[in-house]
């Protein structure tokens, strides 16, 4: 009974968003404050309805209510509670409801905000948001209804995929969706700016907080997904250039470009067209990501079960929501750009790096879609694997990092050449020093040398930038912690985020170019060497887990004859699901990971043992976390920002 | 005189800072990477992995045979090992697999007529983008 | 009102993407989408590798089929789709000879399988290690090859053969269309 109510609430929400769209249209013809108030109230109500509906569905999951086919197909009474809860979004229909929940929540926040002047612009923003909400509700109700009933209630559910029962995986989708949906808000502001007459020139100030929030969540969501893949899938890797991974990376790159573009707008009121375009594209790529995962267009380890009608519907949503704004953008008669900046300026650096971010996004898009294009033209199948992306994305990012390294020394508009050369000299000397030391460690290839060198150089550049800033604000050189609070938080946000990238690069350098691998058939009590470590394959035994039987291999890790750690790698057989997973044994420390995979039996007493020594892997996760932290610090710093007063 | 003294003093401070940085870096680097011992890898194991990384597991969803434990993956890996022992090189092995399974089995798109666009487009876009920005800048300078 | 072309570029780029997606969807709807991987062996002669017959010490002689059309089918007792396609395969075998290749199968299991599901094969070869499968570009079972009178592979299908396939491809092949 209560499930029907949940379903009904979705239908109510559909109507409310539809009415909101009507009012939005009416407001364009003839604006009135009362109509704006109505849209705002509707947005609040809509969130409330969706929230209750979500709770009802969650309640059904918690109680393993198999009268709903969603739960019958995706849940099981023996699932641990946390996975029953997170199971709501571990499937297509439930994840759509989560998407809509976040969408209506953010719309609610926007409608409640007091900083937007109560005019047509506000109405337009909410109207566009409601267009998106309406499309998704339409899609969900007709093609992905989470409240669908089963014909007969089964005694037990079918959903016990062991791979999905994992804390990392439980939080990865919500994080990503928060990121994707946040970009829809920036999208709405940007599109509203295209259609609003007599637009106030400082409308763009609303873009920054939303874009930063999305960016943070996207960073965390992607990092969480990679981290999960690393420790759970047992392949020793963390990024495979899989179409769905690419689908999450592309909006992230656009969002990064967008943040920096907004910075230029706020600082010098330039790049505004560029910013609008990026804001539109950010959400478009989010939609594209959704489309790819759910349409069966491309094969991927991630893809949900595909249904062509779903794909077509999302394609229509994607087509209209991106096509129309891009068309309006194309026709818009923008005012002549007052760009007054010289080659050696921070604007140029930001513009160039923005270009690179967009080109890299297009590159990933081409690589991901190329198999599809070839299939349509030539009727044959080809693969585009990691080597393509490594050969195109990585080289394109090299100039990006180089510009990042130099940019802090460039001034806005025009840089004095003498000053610049002096500062760059110091940077160059330190970089050469650092690279020379790094070379002595013998990375496995020249690319490792380049990657490591970039990481070192970026770190040096950031440190120098911090010193310079402290000097210029006349603070004492011995850092007085209290005085740090006086410094602009968005400066530190940027520093932390950029440092995060440097740390991340260091992590990649270690993991890609200093990795040591070992693979052999071993019997119990055999030893092998892995770098400076000696590892003893000590035992194999059968262990009973809560819903699986595991064959566990135990390994003793020795460093200089003393035992450092015992780790276990297992092959688990899940009895209910009749499936098997491999759990890698990982000894993780700050500077390196030892990663051991217990493989198949080859002879009576021999198993294949794969072991990796992965230096600096933790720095990859650390780097990503720092980037997100930098974003968070910037968000906090927004509280006291001085907004550039624009003379019309 | 004083001016020179100040300059010398600053130079000394800078040298001291640089040395500290160098020592710190060495220390951190040693802790990170230590002494690397790549010698325990059998040459053919490394070669096998290098080749296998590029072969798609046809019964899996988007995985290479390196990461797969399926029958197909194991069989192909065995075949690669045999061919390597026979003295065949990477390209011959790829050519053989392509002749049996088609382009799809190789993860890395080869340089052939139908992948020309794939490889060219990214750099083309970068070039065009930079060209566009350069044109705008030149137009601005002319004013 | 001047329309700067450059501002329309994103729209045009996006439109081309949409077109690509729509074409793909139409293909899926029409059922033309190739989930099958095009085999590069099509149009070429059958692979040269020798296949040992089951229970005999000699290889399968393909010269026996010179100027005759035949079908070659990789199967296994442990393969579920093989059981599903067995009745159809039996029907086909009455019209055209089928050579069966037992892929990584145990003798007793294969014999039991053929007893339970019928033996459509005029002769049976054995591929214990899977090396013959690799030479034929096979990556799973069942896979079926249509070979013409010149010893060339005309068509290959991976998966259990269906009635549509029988109607659309196998019958025309048998009748030499």
PDB file of N, CA and C in Angstrom, chain A residues 235 242-243 299-301 337 339-343 351 355 359 362-363 366 370 374 378 381-385 387-388 391 426 430 433 437 441 514 516-517 519 529 532 571 591-592 600 610 616, chain B residues 18 21-22 26 29 31-33 35-38 40-41 45 49 56 61-63 66-67 69 74 103-104 106-109 114-115 117-119 121-123 125-126 129-130 133 136-137 140-141:
ATOM      1  N   UNK A 235      43.040  -6.965 -10.316  1.00  0.00           N
ATOM      2  CA  UNK A 235      43.869  -6.898 -11.505  1.00  0.00           C
ATOM      3  C   UNK A 235      45.095  -6.024 -11.284  1.00  0.00           C
ATOM      4  N   UNK A 242      37.949   2.379 -19.631  1.00  0.00           N
ATOM      5  CA  UNK A 242      36.695   1.738 -19.941  1.00  0.00           C
ATOM      6  C   UNK A 242      35.694   2.848 -20.295  1.00  0.00           C
ATOM      7  N   UNK A 243      34.769   2.593 -21.257  1.00  0.00           N
ATOM      8  CA  UNK A 243      33.856   3.675 -21.665  1.00  0.00           C
ATOM      9  C   UNK A 243      33.144   4.372 -20.513  1.00  0.00           C
ATOM     10  N   UNK A 299      29.978  -1.728 -25.058  1.00  0.00           N
ATOM     11  CA  UNK A 299      30.159  -2.752 -24.039  1.00  0.00           C
ATOM     12  C   UNK A 299      31.122  -2.246 -22.992  1.00  0.00           C
ATOM     13  N   UNK A 300      30.830  -2.572 -21.773  1.00  0.00           N
ATOM     14  CA  UNK A 300      31.699  -2.133 -20.691  1.00  0.00           C
ATOM     15  C   UNK A 300      31.436  -3.034 -19.514  1.00  0.00           C
ATOM     16  N   UNK A 301      32.431  -3.194 -18.654  1.00  0.00           N
ATOM     17  CA  UNK A 301      32.179  -4.004 -17.464  1.00  0.00           C
ATOM     18  C   UNK A 301      31.116  -3.375 -16.579  1.00  0.00           C
ATOM     19  N   UNK A 337      34.204  41.291 -27.650  1.00  0.00           N
ATOM     20  CA  UNK A 337      35.059  40.952 -26.529  1.00  0.00           C
ATOM     21  C   UNK A 337      36.082  42.044 -26.241  1.00  0.00           C
ATOM     22  N   UNK A 339      38.782  41.733 -24.713  1.00  0.00           N
ATOM     23  CA  UNK A 339      40.000  41.079 -24.247  1.00  0.00           C
ATOM     24  C   UNK A 339      41.210  41.953 -24.456  1.00  0.00           C
ATOM     25  N   UNK A 340      41.821  42.298 -23.370  1.00  0.00           N
ATOM     26  CA  UNK A 340      43.032  43.113 -23.480  1.00  0.00           C
ATOM     27  C   UNK A 340      44.121  42.409 -22.732  1.00  0.00           C
ATOM     28  N   UNK A 341      44.601  41.334 -23.272  1.00  0.00           N
ATOM     29  CA  UNK A 341      45.711  40.725 -22.564  1.00  0.00           C
ATOM     30  C   UNK A 341      46.797  40.278 -23.531  1.00  0.00           C
ATOM     31  N   UNK A 342      47.998  40.294 -23.007  1.00  0.00           N
ATOM     32  CA  UNK A 342      49.159  39.997 -23.815  1.00  0.00           C
ATOM     33  C   UNK A 342      49.547  38.532 -23.687  1.00  0.00           C
ATOM     34  N   UNK A 343      50.505  38.151 -24.503  1.00  0.00           N
ATOM     35  CA  UNK A 343      50.880  36.752 -24.569  1.00  0.00           C
ATOM     36  C   UNK A 343      51.335  36.241 -23.208  1.00  0.00           C
ATOM     37  N   UNK A 351      43.637  30.421 -20.637  1.00  0.00           N
ATOM     38  CA  UNK A 351      42.961  30.150 -21.896  1.00  0.00           C
ATOM     39  C   UNK A 351      43.580  28.938 -22.572  1.00  0.00           C
ATOM     40  N   UNK A 355      41.872  25.308 -23.279  1.00  0.00           N
ATOM     41  CA  UNK A 355      41.868  24.680 -24.601  1.00  0.00           C
ATOM     42  C   UNK A 355      42.324  23.241 -24.492  1.00  0.00           C
ATOM     43  N   UNK A 359      40.369  19.914 -25.531  1.00  0.00           N
ATOM     44  CA  UNK A 359      40.906  18.985 -26.529  1.00  0.00           C
ATOM     45  C   UNK A 359      41.051  17.591 -25.924  1.00  0.00           C
ATOM     46  N   UNK A 362      37.696  16.012 -25.831  1.00  0.00           N
ATOM     47  CA  UNK A 362      37.288  15.546 -27.157  1.00  0.00           C
ATOM     48  C   UNK A 362      38.058  14.287 -27.538  1.00  0.00           C
ATOM     49  N   UNK A 363      39.335  14.254 -27.170  1.00  0.00           N
ATOM     50  CA  UNK A 363      40.142  13.067 -27.463  1.00  0.00           C
ATOM     51  C   UNK A 363      39.542  11.828 -26.821  1.00  0.00           C
ATOM     52  N   UNK A 366      36.421  10.876 -28.677  1.00  0.00           N
ATOM     53  CA  UNK A 366      36.702  10.211 -29.951  1.00  0.00           C
ATOM     54  C   UNK A 366      37.127   8.768 -29.707  1.00  0.00           C
ATOM     55  N   UNK A 370      34.870   5.856 -31.171  1.00  0.00           N
ATOM     56  CA  UNK A 370      35.386   5.418 -32.462  1.00  0.00           C
ATOM     57  C   UNK A 370      34.959   4.009 -32.860  1.00  0.00           C
ATOM     58  N   UNK A 374      33.218   3.211 -36.492  1.00  0.00           N
ATOM     59  CA  UNK A 374      33.753   2.243 -37.447  1.00  0.00           C
ATOM     60  C   UNK A 374      32.719   1.160 -37.728  1.00  0.00           C
ATOM     61  N   UNK A 378      31.949   0.815 -41.499  1.00  0.00           N
ATOM     62  CA  UNK A 378      32.579  -0.306 -42.189  1.00  0.00           C
ATOM     63  C   UNK A 378      31.974  -1.646 -41.840  1.00  0.00           C
ATOM     64  N   UNK A 381      34.384  -4.568 -36.406  1.00  0.00           N
ATOM     65  CA  UNK A 381      34.612  -4.128 -35.035  1.00  0.00           C
ATOM     66  C   UNK A 381      36.094  -3.915 -34.778  1.00  0.00           C
ATOM     67  N   UNK A 382      36.412  -2.776 -34.165  1.00  0.00           N
ATOM     68  CA  UNK A 382      37.788  -2.627 -33.689  1.00  0.00           C
ATOM     69  C   UNK A 382      37.736  -2.229 -32.220  1.00  0.00           C
ATOM     70  N   UNK A 383      38.864  -2.345 -31.563  1.00  0.00           N
ATOM     71  CA  UNK A 383      38.939  -1.942 -30.166  1.00  0.00           C
ATOM     72  C   UNK A 383      39.818  -0.715 -30.035  1.00  0.00           C
ATOM     73  N   UNK A 384      39.460   0.163 -29.122  1.00  0.00           N
ATOM     74  CA  UNK A 384      40.347   1.265 -28.789  1.00  0.00           C
ATOM     75  C   UNK A 384      40.681   1.108 -27.314  1.00  0.00           C
ATOM     76  N   UNK A 385      41.880   0.663 -27.053  1.00  0.00           N
ATOM     77  CA  UNK A 385      42.261   0.315 -25.698  1.00  0.00           C
ATOM     78  C   UNK A 385      43.141   1.352 -25.044  1.00  0.00           C
ATOM     79  N   UNK A 387      46.216   1.810 -24.701  1.00  0.00           N
ATOM     80  CA  UNK A 387      47.402   2.356 -25.366  1.00  0.00           C
ATOM     81  C   UNK A 387      47.058   3.603 -26.163  1.00  0.00           C
ATOM     82  N   UNK A 388      45.841   3.633 -26.752  1.00  0.00           N
ATOM     83  CA  UNK A 388      45.444   4.829 -27.494  1.00  0.00           C
ATOM     84  C   UNK A 388      45.386   6.037 -26.578  1.00  0.00           C
ATOM     85  N   UNK A 391      48.649   7.172 -25.401  1.00  0.00           N
ATOM     86  CA  UNK A 391      49.455   7.822 -26.438  1.00  0.00           C
ATOM     87  C   UNK A 391      48.910   9.176 -26.856  1.00  0.00           C
ATOM     88  N   UNK A 426      65.057  30.410 -11.134  1.00  0.00           N
ATOM     89  CA  UNK A 426      65.106  29.654  -9.888  1.00  0.00           C
ATOM     90  C   UNK A 426      64.339  28.342 -10.028  1.00  0.00           C
ATOM     91  N   UNK A 430      65.974  24.512  -9.776  1.00  0.00           N
ATOM     92  CA  UNK A 430      65.480  23.516  -8.833  1.00  0.00           C
ATOM     93  C   UNK A 430      64.909  22.299  -9.551  1.00  0.00           C
ATOM     94  N   UNK A 433      67.731  20.127 -10.849  1.00  0.00           N
ATOM     95  CA  UNK A 433      68.263  19.412  -9.701  1.00  0.00           C
ATOM     96  C   UNK A 433      67.412  18.191  -9.368  1.00  0.00           C
ATOM     97  N   UNK A 437      68.215  14.092  -9.670  1.00  0.00           N
ATOM     98  CA  UNK A 437      68.146  13.129  -8.575  1.00  0.00           C
ATOM     99  C   UNK A 437      67.177  12.005  -8.935  1.00  0.00           C
ATOM    100  N   UNK A 441      67.268   7.374  -9.813  1.00  0.00           N
ATOM    101  CA  UNK A 441      66.472   6.265  -9.308  1.00  0.00           C
ATOM    102  C   UNK A 441      66.037   5.307 -10.414  1.00  0.00           C
ATOM    103  N   UNK A 514      57.708   2.344 -11.913  1.00  0.00           N
ATOM    104  CA  UNK A 514      58.623   1.686 -10.987  1.00  0.00           C
ATOM    105  C   UNK A 514      58.013   0.380 -10.487  1.00  0.00           C
ATOM    106  N   UNK A 516      57.105  -3.426 -10.037  1.00  0.00           N
ATOM    107  CA  UNK A 516      57.802  -4.705 -10.199  1.00  0.00           C
ATOM    108  C   UNK A 516      56.749  -5.795 -10.200  1.00  0.00           C
ATOM    109  N   UNK A 517      56.836  -6.689 -11.190  1.00  0.00           N
ATOM    110  CA  UNK A 517      55.847  -7.760 -11.296  1.00  0.00           C
ATOM    111  C   UNK A 517      56.488  -9.117 -11.148  1.00  0.00           C
ATOM    112  N   UNK A 519      55.183 -13.390 -11.603  1.00  0.00           N
ATOM    113  CA  UNK A 519      54.114 -14.368 -11.826  1.00  0.00           C
ATOM    114  C   UNK A 519      54.733 -15.741 -12.010  1.00  0.00           C
ATOM    115  N   UNK A 529      61.185 -13.403  -4.534  1.00  0.00           N
ATOM    116  CA  UNK A 529      61.671 -12.050  -4.253  1.00  0.00           C
ATOM    117  C   UNK A 529      60.817 -11.026  -4.993  1.00  0.00           C
ATOM    118  N   UNK A 532      62.854  -5.368  -2.685  1.00  0.00           N
ATOM    119  CA  UNK A 532      63.718  -5.676  -1.544  1.00  0.00           C
ATOM    120  C   UNK A 532      63.073  -6.701  -0.634  1.00  0.00           C
ATOM    121  N   UNK A 571      40.225 -16.864  -2.988  1.00  0.00           N
ATOM    122  CA  UNK A 571      39.260 -17.081  -4.050  1.00  0.00           C
ATOM    123  C   UNK A 571      37.962 -17.413  -3.326  1.00  0.00           C
ATOM    124  N   UNK A 591      54.478   4.580   0.983  1.00  0.00           N
ATOM    125  CA  UNK A 591      55.295   4.693  -0.211  1.00  0.00           C
ATOM    126  C   UNK A 591      55.157   3.541  -1.187  1.00  0.00           C
ATOM    127  N   UNK A 592      54.552   2.436  -0.749  1.00  0.00           N
ATOM    128  CA  UNK A 592      54.398   1.361  -1.712  1.00  0.00           C
ATOM    129  C   UNK A 592      53.316   0.386  -1.284  1.00  0.00           C
ATOM    130  N   UNK A 600      44.807 -19.510 -10.259  1.00  0.00           N
ATOM    131  CA  UNK A 600      44.235 -20.846 -10.454  1.00  0.00           C
ATOM    132  C   UNK A 600      45.215 -21.937 -10.079  1.00  0.00           C
ATOM    133  N   UNK A 610      50.452 -14.282  -8.559  1.00  0.00           N
ATOM    134  CA  UNK A 610      50.879 -13.033  -9.192  1.00  0.00           C
ATOM    135  C   UNK A 610      51.132 -12.027  -8.088  1.00  0.00           C
ATOM    136  N   UNK A 616      54.161   4.029  -4.583  1.00  0.00           N
ATOM    137  CA  UNK A 616      53.455   5.321  -4.591  1.00  0.00           C
ATOM    138  C   UNK A 616      51.964   5.248  -4.922  1.00  0.00           C
TER     139      UNK A 616
ATOM    140  N   UNK B  18      68.495  25.512  -0.869  1.00  0.00           N
ATOM    141  CA  UNK B  18      68.543  24.543  -1.971  1.00  0.00           C
ATOM    142  C   UNK B  18      69.109  23.222  -1.490  1.00  0.00           C
ATOM    143  N   UNK B  21      66.644  21.346   0.481  1.00  0.00           N
ATOM    144  CA  UNK B  21      65.658  20.771  -0.435  1.00  0.00           C
ATOM    145  C   UNK B  21      66.205  19.510  -1.074  1.00  0.00           C
ATOM    146  N   UNK B  22      67.477  19.577  -1.513  1.00  0.00           N
ATOM    147  CA  UNK B  22      68.075  18.422  -2.181  1.00  0.00           C
ATOM    148  C   UNK B  22      68.151  17.240  -1.231  1.00  0.00           C
ATOM    149  N   UNK B  26      66.290  13.678  -1.602  1.00  0.00           N
ATOM    150  CA  UNK B  26      66.999  12.398  -1.637  1.00  0.00           C
ATOM    151  C   UNK B  26      66.435  11.439  -0.607  1.00  0.00           C
ATOM    152  N   UNK B  29      63.034  10.338  -1.643  1.00  0.00           N
ATOM    153  CA  UNK B  29      63.119   9.449  -2.805  1.00  0.00           C
ATOM    154  C   UNK B  29      63.592   8.070  -2.402  1.00  0.00           C
ATOM    155  N   UNK B  31      63.254   6.646   0.444  1.00  0.00           N
ATOM    156  CA  UNK B  31      62.190   5.959   1.163  1.00  0.00           C
ATOM    157  C   UNK B  31      61.153   5.432   0.188  1.00  0.00           C
ATOM    158  N   UNK B  32      60.850   6.217  -0.850  1.00  0.00           N
ATOM    159  CA  UNK B  32      59.845   5.798  -1.812  1.00  0.00           C
ATOM    160  C   UNK B  32      60.305   4.614  -2.619  1.00  0.00           C
ATOM    161  N   UNK B  33      61.464   4.751  -3.205  1.00  0.00           N
ATOM    162  CA  UNK B  33      61.801   3.783  -4.247  1.00  0.00           C
ATOM    163  C   UNK B  33      62.894   2.813  -3.836  1.00  0.00           C
ATOM    164  N   UNK B  35      66.064   0.542  -3.286  1.00  0.00           N
ATOM    165  CA  UNK B  35      66.871  -0.125  -4.302  1.00  0.00           C
ATOM    166  C   UNK B  35      65.930  -0.997  -5.110  1.00  0.00           C
ATOM    167  N   UNK B  36      65.906  -0.765  -6.369  1.00  0.00           N
ATOM    168  CA  UNK B  36      64.991  -1.538  -7.189  1.00  0.00           C
ATOM    169  C   UNK B  36      65.696  -2.753  -7.745  1.00  0.00           C
ATOM    170  N   UNK B  37      65.005  -3.870  -7.684  1.00  0.00           N
ATOM    171  CA  UNK B  37      65.601  -5.084  -8.215  1.00  0.00           C
ATOM    172  C   UNK B  37      64.688  -5.630  -9.289  1.00  0.00           C
ATOM    173  N   UNK B  38      65.013  -5.279 -10.540  1.00  0.00           N
ATOM    174  CA  UNK B  38      64.181  -5.759 -11.631  1.00  0.00           C
ATOM    175  C   UNK B  38      64.663  -7.074 -12.190  1.00  0.00           C
ATOM    176  N   UNK B  40      64.650 -10.110 -11.127  1.00  0.00           N
ATOM    177  CA  UNK B  40      64.054 -11.424 -10.915  1.00  0.00           C
ATOM    178  C   UNK B  40      62.989 -11.775 -11.957  1.00  0.00           C
ATOM    179  N   UNK B  41      62.701 -10.821 -12.877  1.00  0.00           N
ATOM    180  CA  UNK B  41      61.694 -11.096 -13.893  1.00  0.00           C
ATOM    181  C   UNK B  41      62.297 -11.933 -15.005  1.00  0.00           C
ATOM    182  N   UNK B  45      58.389 -13.806 -19.296  1.00  0.00           N
ATOM    183  CA  UNK B  45      57.212 -13.410 -18.525  1.00  0.00           C
ATOM    184  C   UNK B  45      56.836 -11.972 -18.813  1.00  0.00           C
ATOM    185  N   UNK B  49      53.461 -10.716 -20.748  1.00  0.00           N
ATOM    186  CA  UNK B  49      52.515  -9.743 -20.212  1.00  0.00           C
ATOM    187  C   UNK B  49      52.361  -8.546 -21.119  1.00  0.00           C
ATOM    188  N   UNK B  56      42.440  -8.639 -26.359  1.00  0.00           N
ATOM    189  CA  UNK B  56      41.135  -8.594 -25.704  1.00  0.00           C
ATOM    190  C   UNK B  56      40.655 -10.004 -25.389  1.00  0.00           C
ATOM    191  N   UNK B  61      33.824  -8.934 -20.716  1.00  0.00           N
ATOM    192  CA  UNK B  61      33.357  -7.604 -21.073  1.00  0.00           C
ATOM    193  C   UNK B  61      34.517  -6.640 -20.945  1.00  0.00           C
ATOM    194  N   UNK B  62      35.160  -6.305 -22.044  1.00  0.00           N
ATOM    195  CA  UNK B  62      36.153  -5.233 -22.002  1.00  0.00           C
ATOM    196  C   UNK B  62      37.338  -5.483 -21.075  1.00  0.00           C
ATOM    197  N   UNK B  63      37.905  -6.698 -21.146  1.00  0.00           N
ATOM    198  CA  UNK B  63      39.093  -6.997 -20.337  1.00  0.00           C
ATOM    199  C   UNK B  63      40.163  -7.538 -21.255  1.00  0.00           C
ATOM    200  N   UNK B  66      45.293 -10.601 -19.910  1.00  0.00           N
ATOM    201  CA  UNK B  66      46.149 -10.563 -18.731  1.00  0.00           C
ATOM    202  C   UNK B  66      45.313 -10.678 -17.475  1.00  0.00           C
ATOM    203  N   UNK B  67      44.190  -9.959 -17.468  1.00  0.00           N
ATOM    204  CA  UNK B  67      43.383  -9.904 -16.257  1.00  0.00           C
ATOM    205  C   UNK B  67      42.342 -10.990 -16.165  1.00  0.00           C
ATOM    206  N   UNK B  69      40.778 -14.939 -16.201  1.00  0.00           N
ATOM    207  CA  UNK B  69      41.097 -16.336 -15.934  1.00  0.00           C
ATOM    208  C   UNK B  69      40.255 -17.269 -16.761  1.00  0.00           C
ATOM    209  N   UNK B  74      43.414 -18.205 -21.011  1.00  0.00           N
ATOM    210  CA  UNK B  74      44.510 -19.118 -20.683  1.00  0.00           C
ATOM    211  C   UNK B  74      45.072 -19.764 -21.952  1.00  0.00           C
ATOM    212  N   UNK B 103      40.468  -7.363 -36.192  1.00  0.00           N
ATOM    213  CA  UNK B 103      41.041  -6.216 -35.491  1.00  0.00           C
ATOM    214  C   UNK B 103      40.549  -6.116 -34.059  1.00  0.00           C
ATOM    215  N   UNK B 104      39.362  -6.606 -33.826  1.00  0.00           N
ATOM    216  CA  UNK B 104      38.709  -6.405 -32.537  1.00  0.00           C
ATOM    217  C   UNK B 104      39.492  -7.026 -31.382  1.00  0.00           C
ATOM    218  N   UNK B 106      42.587  -7.031 -30.859  1.00  0.00           N
ATOM    219  CA  UNK B 106      43.686  -6.217 -30.364  1.00  0.00           C
ATOM    220  C   UNK B 106      43.114  -4.984 -29.696  1.00  0.00           C
ATOM    221  N   UNK B 107      43.596  -4.703 -28.494  1.00  0.00           N
ATOM    222  CA  UNK B 107      43.088  -3.547 -27.785  1.00  0.00           C
ATOM    223  C   UNK B 107      43.590  -2.248 -28.374  1.00  0.00           C
ATOM    224  N   UNK B 108      44.812  -2.278 -28.830  1.00  0.00           N
ATOM    225  CA  UNK B 108      45.359  -1.014 -29.301  1.00  0.00           C
ATOM    226  C   UNK B 108      45.094  -0.883 -30.783  1.00  0.00           C
ATOM    227  N   UNK B 109      44.385   0.152 -31.136  1.00  0.00           N
ATOM    228  CA  UNK B 109      44.058   0.307 -32.550  1.00  0.00           C
ATOM    229  C   UNK B 109      45.329   0.489 -33.358  1.00  0.00           C
ATOM    230  N   UNK B 114      41.729   2.681 -41.639  1.00  0.00           N
ATOM    231  CA  UNK B 114      40.479   3.099 -40.995  1.00  0.00           C
ATOM    232  C   UNK B 114      40.681   3.671 -39.597  1.00  0.00           C
ATOM    233  N   UNK B 115      41.924   3.648 -39.095  1.00  0.00           N
ATOM    234  CA  UNK B 115      42.136   4.279 -37.792  1.00  0.00           C
ATOM    235  C   UNK B 115      42.936   5.553 -37.932  1.00  0.00           C
ATOM    236  N   UNK B 117      41.970   8.499 -38.860  1.00  0.00           N
ATOM    237  CA  UNK B 117      41.257   9.612 -38.226  1.00  0.00           C
ATOM    238  C   UNK B 117      41.429   9.579 -36.713  1.00  0.00           C
ATOM    239  N   UNK B 118      41.343   8.395 -36.173  1.00  0.00           N
ATOM    240  CA  UNK B 118      41.420   8.226 -34.720  1.00  0.00           C
ATOM    241  C   UNK B 118      42.696   8.839 -34.166  1.00  0.00           C
ATOM    242  N   UNK B 119      43.795   8.549 -34.825  1.00  0.00           N
ATOM    243  CA  UNK B 119      45.078   9.009 -34.294  1.00  0.00           C
ATOM    244  C   UNK B 119      45.315  10.484 -34.598  1.00  0.00           C
ATOM    245  N   UNK B 121      42.968  12.989 -35.243  1.00  0.00           N
ATOM    246  CA  UNK B 121      42.034  13.998 -34.733  1.00  0.00           C
ATOM    247  C   UNK B 121      42.467  14.741 -33.457  1.00  0.00           C
ATOM    248  N   UNK B 122      42.931  14.042 -32.405  1.00  0.00           N
ATOM    249  CA  UNK B 122      43.297  14.797 -31.199  1.00  0.00           C
ATOM    250  C   UNK B 122      44.332  15.874 -31.476  1.00  0.00           C
ATOM    251  N   UNK B 123      45.382  15.481 -32.211  1.00  0.00           N
ATOM    252  CA  UNK B 123      46.434  16.462 -32.448  1.00  0.00           C
ATOM    253  C   UNK B 123      45.964  17.538 -33.421  1.00  0.00           C
ATOM    254  N   UNK B 125      42.891  18.708 -33.532  1.00  0.00           N
ATOM    255  CA  UNK B 125      42.094  19.637 -32.734  1.00  0.00           C
ATOM    256  C   UNK B 125      42.997  20.571 -31.934  1.00  0.00           C
ATOM    257  N   UNK B 126      44.047  19.991 -31.362  1.00  0.00           N
ATOM    258  CA  UNK B 126      44.969  20.811 -30.583  1.00  0.00           C
ATOM    259  C   UNK B 126      45.589  21.871 -31.470  1.00  0.00           C
ATOM    260  N   UNK B 129      42.962  24.464 -32.468  1.00  0.00           N
ATOM    261  CA  UNK B 129      42.612  25.306 -31.328  1.00  0.00           C
ATOM    262  C   UNK B 129      43.684  26.357 -31.080  1.00  0.00           C
ATOM    263  N   UNK B 130      44.946  25.890 -31.091  1.00  0.00           N
ATOM    264  CA  UNK B 130      46.043  26.826 -30.863  1.00  0.00           C
ATOM    265  C   UNK B 130      46.091  27.854 -31.970  1.00  0.00           C
ATOM    266  N   UNK B 133      43.443  30.476 -31.357  1.00  0.00           N
ATOM    267  CA  UNK B 133      43.839  31.421 -30.311  1.00  0.00           C
ATOM    268  C   UNK B 133      44.923  32.360 -30.816  1.00  0.00           C
ATOM    269  N   UNK B 136      43.451  35.094 -32.923  1.00  0.00           N
ATOM    270  CA  UNK B 136      42.806  36.121 -32.115  1.00  0.00           C
ATOM    271  C   UNK B 136      43.844  37.057 -31.509  1.00  0.00           C
ATOM    272  N   UNK B 137      44.942  36.465 -31.052  1.00  0.00           N
ATOM    273  CA  UNK B 137      45.963  37.275 -30.413  1.00  0.00           C
ATOM    274  C   UNK B 137      46.607  38.217 -31.411  1.00  0.00           C
ATOM    275  N   UNK B 140      44.420  41.038 -32.149  1.00  0.00           N
ATOM    276  CA  UNK B 140      44.435  41.982 -31.031  1.00  0.00           C
ATOM    277  C   UNK B 140      45.684  42.848 -31.072  1.00  0.00           C
ATOM    278  N   UNK B 141      46.831  42.248 -31.407  1.00  0.00           N
ATOM    279  CA  UNK B 141      48.067  42.996 -31.401  1.00  0.00           C
ATOM    280  C   UNK B 141      48.077  44.044 -32.515  1.00  0.00           C
TER     281      UNK B 141
END
